mmCIF file of C-alpha atoms in Angstrom:
data_model
loop_
_atom_site.group_PDB
_atom_site.id
_atom_site.type_symbol
_atom_site.label_atom_id
_atom_site.label_comp_id
_atom_site.label_asym_id
_atom_site.label_seq_id
_atom_site.Cartn_x
_atom_site.Cartn_y
_atom_site.Cartn_z
ATOM 1 C CA MET B 390 15.341 -10.798 2.884
ATOM 2 C CA THR B 391 16.742 -7.961 0.593
ATOM 3 C CA GLU B 392 15.275 -4.289 0.810
ATOM 4 C CA THR B 393 13.739 -4.567 -2.679
ATOM 5 C CA LEU B 394 12.037 -7.948 -1.623
ATOM 6 C CA ILE B 395 10.397 -6.006 0.962
ATOM 7 C CA SER B 396 9.449 -3.079 -1.146
ATOM 8 C CA LEU B 397 8.053 -5.428 -4.201
ATOM 9 C CA LEU B 398 6.360 -7.764 -1.509
ATOM 10 C CA SER B 399 4.941 -4.211 -0.206
ATOM 11 C CA ILE B 400 3.690 -2.985 -3.435
ATOM 12 C CA LEU B 401 2.326 -6.194 -4.073
ATOM 13 C CA LEU B 402 0.429 -6.508 -0.384
ATOM 14 C CA GLY B 403 -1.229 -3.043 -1.630
ATOM 15 C CA ILE B 404 -2.366 -4.328 -4.742
ATOM 16 C CA ILE B 405 -3.714 -7.333 -3.055
ATOM 17 C CA GLY B 406 -5.497 -4.523 -0.703
ATOM 18 C CA ALA B 407 -6.702 -2.412 -3.461
ATOM 19 C CA ILE B 408 -8.309 -5.498 -5.271
ATOM 20 C CA GLY B 409 -9.874 -7.164 -2.499
ATOM 21 C CA PHE B 410 -11.333 -4.096 -1.138
ATOM 22 C CA GLY B 411 -12.834 -2.832 -5.058
ATOM 23 C CA MET B 412 -14.347 -6.900 -4.680
ATOM 24 C CA LEU B 413 -16.199 -6.502 -0.931
ATOM 25 C CA PHE B 414 -17.213 -3.229 -2.085
ATOM 26 C CA LYS B 415 -18.731 -2.790 -5.505
ATOM 27 C CA LYS B 416 -18.723 0.821 -5.619
ATOM 28 C CA TYR B 417 -15.528 1.403 -5.260
ATOM 29 C CA SER B 418 -14.430 -0.571 -8.214
ATOM 30 C CA PHE B 419 -12.307 0.360 -11.089
ATOM 31 C CA GLY B 420 -12.112 -3.280 -12.623
ATOM 32 C CA ILE B 421 -8.571 -5.676 -11.965
ATOM 33 C CA VAL B 422 -6.133 -2.919 -13.932
ATOM 34 C CA GLY B 423 -7.695 0.337 -11.810
ATOM 35 C CA ASN B 424 -7.868 -1.291 -8.666
ATOM 36 C CA THR B 425 -4.017 -2.627 -9.526
ATOM 37 C CA ILE B 426 -2.848 1.004 -10.296
ATOM 38 C CA ALA B 427 -4.341 2.376 -7.167
ATOM 39 C CA GLY B 428 -2.827 -0.328 -4.961
ATOM 40 C CA VAL B 429 0.507 0.355 -6.505
ATOM 41 C CA PHE B 430 0.314 4.177 -6.026
ATOM 42 C CA GLY B 431 -1.537 3.797 -3.139
ATOM 43 C CA SER B 432 1.136 1.825 -1.256
ATOM 44 C CA VAL B 433 3.596 3.569 -2.632
ATOM 45 C CA PHE B 434 2.986 6.523 -1.371
ATOM 46 C CA PHE B 435 2.093 5.339 2.240
ATOM 47 C CA ILE B 436 5.268 3.495 2.528
ATOM 48 C CA LYS B 437 7.270 6.679 1.103
ATOM 49 C CA SER B 438 5.429 9.293 4.010
ATOM 50 C CA PHE B 439 5.075 6.853 6.740
ATOM 51 C CA GLY B 440 8.290 4.661 6.328
ATOM 52 C CA ARG B 441 10.620 7.557 7.852
ATOM 53 C CA LEU B 442 8.345 6.640 11.177
ATOM 54 C CA GLY B 443 10.900 3.366 11.033
ATOM 55 C CA PHE B 444 8.972 0.716 9.299
ATOM 56 C CA ASN B 445 10.965 1.536 5.970
ATOM 57 C CA PRO B 446 12.915 -1.622 4.392
ATOM 58 C CA GLN B 447 16.083 -0.433 5.165
ATOM 59 C CA SER B 448 14.613 -0.448 9.007
ATOM 60 C CA ILE B 449 13.786 -3.605 8.506
ATOM 61 C CA MET B 450 16.992 -4.783 7.195
ATOM 62 C CA GLN B 451 19.317 -2.828 9.718
ATOM 63 C CA ASN B 452 22.718 -4.649 10.506
ATOM 64 C CA GLU B 453 21.758 -7.206 8.320
ATOM 65 C CA THR B 454 19.237 -8.519 10.536
ATOM 66 C CA PHE B 455 15.617 -9.291 9.810
ATOM 67 C CA ASN B 456 13.271 -7.463 12.188
ATOM 68 C CA GLY B 457 9.947 -8.937 12.266
ATOM 69 C CA VAL B 458 8.002 -6.356 14.130
ATOM 70 C CA LEU B 459 8.668 -4.032 11.495
ATOM 71 C CA PHE B 460 7.997 -6.385 8.723
ATOM 72 C CA SER B 461 4.764 -6.997 10.106
ATOM 73 C CA VAL B 462 4.266 -2.660 10.326
ATOM 74 C CA ASN B 463 5.279 -2.562 6.681
ATOM 75 C CA CYS B 464 3.031 -4.902 5.409
ATOM 76 C CA MET B 465 -0.404 -3.356 7.629
ATOM 77 C CA VAL B 466 0.843 0.026 6.198
ATOM 78 C CA SER B 467 1.107 -1.478 2.553
ATOM 79 C CA LEU B 468 -2.527 -3.089 2.435
ATOM 80 C CA LEU B 469 -4.193 -0.052 4.232
ATOM 81 C CA GLY B 470 -1.919 2.094 1.688
ATOM 82 C CA GLY B 471 -3.780 0.158 -1.111
ATOM 83 C CA VAL B 472 -6.973 0.420 0.314
ATOM 84 C CA LEU B 473 -6.835 4.096 0.919
ATOM 85 C CA GLY B 474 -5.432 4.571 -2.611
ATOM 86 C CA LEU B 475 -8.706 3.236 -4.210
ATOM 87 C CA VAL B 476 -10.654 5.463 -1.833
ATOM 88 C CA ILE B 477 -8.998 8.746 -2.601
ATOM 89 C CA ILE B 478 -9.148 7.886 -6.140
ATOM 90 C CA LYS B 479 -12.953 6.947 -6.020
ATOM 91 C CA LEU B 480 -13.568 10.468 -4.253
ATOM 92 C CA ILE B 481 -11.561 12.086 -6.644
ATOM 93 C CA LYS B 482 -13.283 10.853 -9.730
ATOM 94 C CA SER B 483 -16.691 11.603 -7.850
ATOM 95 C CA LYS B 484 -15.782 15.185 -7.169
ATOM 96 C CA LEU B 485 -14.534 15.491 -10.828
ATOM 97 C CA SER B 486 -17.530 14.077 -12.418
ATOM 98 C CA LYS B 487 -19.960 16.728 -10.447
#
């Protein structure tokens, strides 16, 4: 896997996390398009913020070898980023509507 493919997979997992969380908890849902946007931005923000701890795509593919543990941590953070992105956007929307 290349770094680009890992990054795209991370974004896809963020989208899946946001859409799945929106389906489970209807009060956090913004529809498919809104959840997709929240998942993309949440995933990218979390990977860029916390990826410096060592699970960014460059660290996963260091020295042309694949590190599965770092890849699984990256996937979990991306999924969590999508969910938290959706929750944070819902909080912002509720604060602005008051």
